[in-house]
Amino acid sequence: GQQVMQIPQYQHVQEGEDFTTYCNSSTTLSNIQWYKQRPGGHPVFLIQLVKSGEVKKQKRLTFQFGEAKKNSSLHITATQTTDVGTYFCAGPRYSGNTPLVFGKGTRLSVIA
Amino acid sequence: DAGITQSPRHKVTETGTPVTLRCHQTENHRYMYWYRQDPGHGLRLIHYSYGVKDTDKGEVSDGYSVSRSKTEDFLLTLESATSSQTSVYFCAISESGGGSYNEQFFGPGTRLTVL
């Protein structure tokens, strides 16, 4: 079945530095979603990418979907302490109406 | 936040006892999911439901059963809890499955400790 790998597992940055997490799938994805989980909280949906090569921005966050629809990235410009948390990517387990399979996440720590 | 509640929020139990976790939604979403979250493993799907009385297994379903008798409620049962089932359990909902471009909304989680 579908596997989604995410790197790095942990990232520590100084406030103001940039951060990037990468997501790679073993198969082509119909779409990919990104979630953020604050410490002690629950995952919260950030965005969904559908088209090959798609790029979407949310303020300081930039999301990309690869041309082959097998990889994705999340880039945060000039991190802030509010960016602390774990970022997960997720893609459909199989084609059609199926559950998502989540990557193991990248935990971001921001040092003020 | 979407209308999803989980009960109990915290539970400590002993090995061998049955445990039932409840997820309740007020969004009338068709799909409901149970995940467990453990350090180093991310979110792993236990079971999911695509309608009343329609359920299917996820990747870590052994030792768990589920039931959905109403759209709004999805129950997760550990028939005989083991220490390996100590985890944080999240319920999630979505209007449709992951292949149909709909995000999942997560509940606040239940922290279960099995001694």
Short mmCIF file of C-alpha atoms in Angstrom, two decimals:
data_model
loop_
_atom_site.label_atom_id
_atom_site.label_comp_id
_atom_site.label_asym_id
_atom_site.label_seq_id
_atom_site.Cartn_x
_atom_site.Cartn_y
_atom_site.Cartn_z
CA GLY A 1 0.00 0.00 0.00
CA GLN A 2 0.75 3.66 -0.05
CA GLN A 3 3.66 4.96 1.99
CA VAL A 4 4.46 8.56 2.72
CA MET A 5 7.91 9.49 3.98
CA GLN A 6 8.67 12.81 5.54
CA ILE A 7 12.02 14.42 6.32
CA PRO A 8 13.51 15.68 8.48
CA GLN A 9 12.00 14.17 11.60
CA TYR A 10 13.11 17.12 13.72
CA GLN A 11 14.28 20.64 12.93
CA HIS A 12 15.54 23.26 15.32
CA VAL A 13 15.86 26.79 13.96
CA GLN A 14 16.59 30.24 15.29
CA GLU A 15 13.67 32.61 15.05
CA GLY A 16 13.84 34.36 11.70
CA GLU A 17 15.47 31.45 9.88
CA ASP A 18 13.69 29.57 7.12
CA PHE A 19 12.37 26.02 7.45
CA THR A 20 11.50 23.34 4.92
CA THR A 21 9.97 19.89 5.31
CA TYR A 22 9.76 17.36 2.50
CA CYS A 23 7.24 14.66 1.78
CA ASN A 24 7.75 11.74 -0.63
CA SER A 25 5.25 9.14 -1.71
CA SER A 26 5.91 5.66 -3.05
CA THR A 27 3.13 6.14 -5.61
CA THR A 28 1.52 8.97 -7.54
CA LEU A 29 -0.97 10.92 -5.45
CA SER A 30 -4.27 12.37 -6.59
CA ASN A 31 -3.80 15.08 -3.98
CA ILE A 32 -1.73 15.85 -0.92
CA GLN A 33 -2.76 17.58 2.27
CA TRP A 34 -0.76 19.30 4.98
CA TYR A 35 -1.64 19.52 8.66
CA LYS A 36 -0.13 21.27 11.66
CA GLN A 37 -0.28 20.02 15.23
CA ARG A 38 0.69 22.35 18.03
CA PRO A 39 2.23 20.77 21.15
CA GLY A 40 -0.53 19.16 23.17
CA GLY A 41 -3.09 19.86 20.46
CA HIS A 42 -4.77 18.09 17.60
CA PRO A 43 -3.87 18.15 13.89
CA VAL A 44 -5.35 21.05 11.99
CA PHE A 45 -5.75 21.14 8.22
CA LEU A 46 -3.56 23.69 6.45
CA ILE A 47 -3.97 23.13 2.73
CA GLN A 48 -4.62 20.68 -0.09
CA LEU A 49 -2.68 20.50 -3.35
CA VAL A 50 -4.18 18.80 -6.38
CA LYS A 51 -2.44 19.82 -9.59
CA SER A 52 0.97 18.75 -10.84
CA GLY A 53 3.52 21.47 -10.06
CA GLU A 54 1.03 23.43 -7.97
CA VAL A 55 2.35 26.13 -5.63
CA LYS A 56 0.19 27.75 -2.97
CA LYS A 57 1.08 30.38 -0.42
CA GLN A 58 -0.38 31.24 2.95
CA LYS A 59 1.42 34.29 4.30
CA ARG A 60 4.91 32.98 5.17
CA LEU A 61 4.09 29.36 4.22
CA THR A 62 4.70 28.06 0.69
CA PHE A 63 3.44 24.65 -0.36
CA GLN A 64 4.56 22.84 -3.51
CA PHE A 65 3.35 19.69 -5.24
CA GLY A 66 5.89 17.99 -7.49
CA GLU A 67 5.49 17.64 -11.23
CA ALA A 68 5.18 13.86 -10.91
CA LYS A 69 2.72 14.24 -8.00
CA LYS A 70 4.90 12.03 -5.81
CA ASN A 71 6.50 14.65 -3.63
CA SER A 72 5.64 17.85 -1.85
CA SER A 73 7.27 20.44 0.34
CA LEU A 74 6.32 23.05 2.91
CA HIS A 75 8.58 26.06 3.29
CA ILE A 76 8.25 28.62 6.06
CA THR A 77 10.00 31.93 5.58
CA ALA A 78 11.36 33.78 8.62
CA THR A 79 10.05 31.41 11.28
CA GLN A 80 8.30 32.73 14.36
CA THR A 81 7.66 31.09 17.71
CA THR A 82 4.04 30.62 16.65
CA ASP A 83 5.26 28.19 13.97
CA VAL A 84 6.29 25.65 16.60
CA GLY A 85 4.62 22.28 16.16
CA THR A 86 4.62 19.16 14.06
CA TYR A 87 3.82 19.35 10.37
CA PHE A 88 2.30 16.32 8.66
CA CYS A 89 1.70 15.57 5.02
CA ALA A 90 -0.96 13.08 4.00
CA GLY A 91 -2.15 11.46 0.80
CA PRO A 92 -4.93 9.04 -0.15
CA ARG A 93 -4.11 5.44 0.68
CA TYR A 94 -5.32 4.24 -2.70
CA SER A 95 -7.24 5.85 -5.54
CA GLY A 96 -10.85 6.76 -5.07
CA ASN A 97 -12.60 7.43 -1.78
CA THR A 98 -10.08 6.04 0.66
CA PRO A 99 -8.61 7.20 3.96
CA LEU A 100 -5.43 9.25 4.12
CA VAL A 101 -2.04 7.89 4.99
CA PHE A 102 0.02 10.32 7.05
CA GLY A 103 3.73 10.87 7.07
CA LYS A 104 5.41 10.66 10.46
CA GLY A 105 5.71 14.41 10.62
CA THR A 106 8.45 16.99 11.09
CA ARG A 107 8.67 18.55 14.53
CA LEU A 108 9.74 22.18 14.35
CA SER A 109 11.29 23.97 17.29
CA VAL A 110 11.94 27.69 17.09
CA ILE A 111 14.51 29.25 19.39
CA ALA A 112 13.78 32.87 20.21
CA ASP B 1 -13.25 24.29 15.08
CA ALA B 2 -15.54 21.62 13.70
CA GLY B 3 -18.07 20.15 16.12
CA ILE B 4 -16.23 17.05 17.25
CA THR B 5 -16.01 15.86 20.81
CA GLN B 6 -14.28 12.87 22.29
CA SER B 7 -14.96 11.19 25.59
CA PRO B 8 -13.36 10.54 27.89
CA ARG B 9 -10.45 12.93 27.39
CA HIS B 10 -8.23 11.01 29.75
CA LYS B 11 -8.44 7.43 30.98
CA VAL B 12 -6.25 5.14 33.02
CA THR B 13 -7.14 1.49 33.00
CA GLU B 14 -5.62 -1.86 33.77
CA THR B 15 -4.46 -4.58 31.41
CA GLY B 16 -7.25 -6.93 30.41
CA THR B 17 -10.14 -4.53 30.98
CA PRO B 18 -12.48 -3.44 28.18
CA VAL B 19 -12.40 0.21 27.16
CA THR B 20 -14.73 2.19 24.89
CA LEU B 21 -13.89 5.59 23.49
CA ARG B 22 -16.58 7.75 21.98
CA CYS B 23 -16.45 10.25 19.16
CA HIS B 24 -19.41 12.54 18.57
CA GLN B 25 -19.84 14.99 15.68
CA THR B 26 -22.42 17.64 14.91
CA GLU B 27 -21.29 18.26 11.31
CA ASN B 28 -23.24 15.42 9.68
CA HIS B 29 -20.08 14.29 7.89
CA ARG B 30 -20.21 10.88 6.27
CA TYR B 31 -16.69 9.69 7.08
CA MET B 32 -15.30 9.13 10.56
CA TYR B 33 -11.87 7.84 11.55
CA TRP B 34 -9.98 6.61 14.56
CA TYR B 35 -6.22 7.18 14.73
CA ARG B 36 -3.63 6.51 17.34
CA GLN B 37 -0.60 8.73 17.76
CA ASP B 38 2.62 7.46 19.28
CA PRO B 39 6.08 9.05 19.38
CA GLY B 40 8.00 8.23 16.22
CA HIS B 41 4.98 6.79 14.45
CA GLY B 42 2.89 9.79 13.56
CA LEU B 43 -0.81 9.19 13.00
CA ARG B 44 -1.84 5.63 12.25
CA LEU B 45 -5.32 4.70 11.14
CA ILE B 46 -7.10 2.10 13.27
CA HIS B 47 -10.55 1.89 11.69
CA TYR B 48 -12.77 4.15 9.69
CA SER B 49 -16.42 4.42 8.74
CA TYR B 50 -17.96 5.57 5.47
CA GLY B 51 -21.55 5.49 6.69
CA VAL B 52 -23.85 4.12 9.35
CA LYS B 53 -22.95 0.48 9.97
CA ASP B 54 -20.24 0.69 7.26
CA THR B 55 -16.73 0.31 8.64
CA ASP B 56 -13.36 -0.89 7.47
CA LYS B 57 -9.96 -1.66 8.92
CA GLY B 58 -6.98 0.62 8.90
CA GLU B 59 -3.31 -0.22 9.21
CA VAL B 60 -3.28 -1.02 12.96
CA SER B 61 -6.70 -2.59 13.60
CA ASP B 62 -5.67 -5.67 15.62
CA GLY B 63 -7.12 -5.53 19.15
CA TYR B 64 -9.68 -2.87 18.23
CA SER B 65 -13.28 -2.93 17.10
CA VAL B 66 -15.63 -0.12 16.11
CA SER B 67 -19.30 0.55 15.73
CA ARG B 68 -21.35 3.27 14.12
CA SER B 69 -25.07 3.02 14.71
CA LYS B 70 -25.76 6.72 14.12
CA THR B 71 -24.20 9.26 11.79
CA GLU B 72 -22.96 11.35 14.69
CA ASP B 73 -21.33 8.66 16.85
CA PHE B 74 -18.33 6.43 16.23
CA LEU B 75 -17.21 4.13 19.02
CA LEU B 76 -13.80 2.53 19.41
CA THR B 77 -13.57 -0.50 21.69
CA LEU B 78 -10.54 -2.22 23.10
CA GLU B 79 -11.94 -5.59 24.10
CA SER B 80 -9.05 -6.40 26.42
CA ALA B 81 -6.65 -3.52 26.82
CA THR B 82 -2.90 -4.12 26.69
CA SER B 83 -0.01 -1.86 27.62
CA SER B 84 0.88 -1.53 23.92
CA GLN B 85 -2.41 0.28 23.45
CA THR B 86 -1.30 3.14 25.66
CA SER B 87 -1.52 6.06 23.27
CA VAL B 88 -3.30 9.24 22.30
CA TYR B 89 -6.39 8.47 20.24
CA PHE B 90 -7.79 10.96 17.78
CA CYS B 91 -11.12 10.87 16.06
CA ALA B 92 -11.47 12.68 12.74
CA ILE B 93 -14.28 13.40 10.30
CA SER B 94 -14.53 14.34 6.66
CA GLU B 95 -17.31 14.90 4.16
CA SER B 96 -15.82 12.25 1.89
CA GLY B 97 -12.73 10.09 1.52
CA GLY B 98 -9.23 11.31 0.87
CA GLY B 99 -9.49 10.74 -2.85
CA SER B 100 -12.23 13.35 -3.11
CA TYR B 101 -10.25 16.31 -1.90
CA ASN B 102 -11.82 16.89 1.46
CA GLU B 103 -9.89 17.77 4.55
CA GLN B 104 -10.18 15.93 7.82
CA PHE B 105 -11.21 17.66 11.03
CA PHE B 106 -9.78 16.22 14.21
CA GLY B 107 -11.22 15.95 17.68
CA PRO B 108 -9.27 17.01 20.79
CA GLY B 109 -7.96 13.50 21.48
CA THR B 110 -8.17 10.95 24.28
CA ARG B 111 -5.08 10.07 26.27
CA LEU B 112 -5.32 6.41 27.28
CA THR B 113 -2.93 4.76 29.71
CA VAL B 114 -3.03 1.00 30.21
CA LEU B 115 -1.18 -0.16 33.32
#
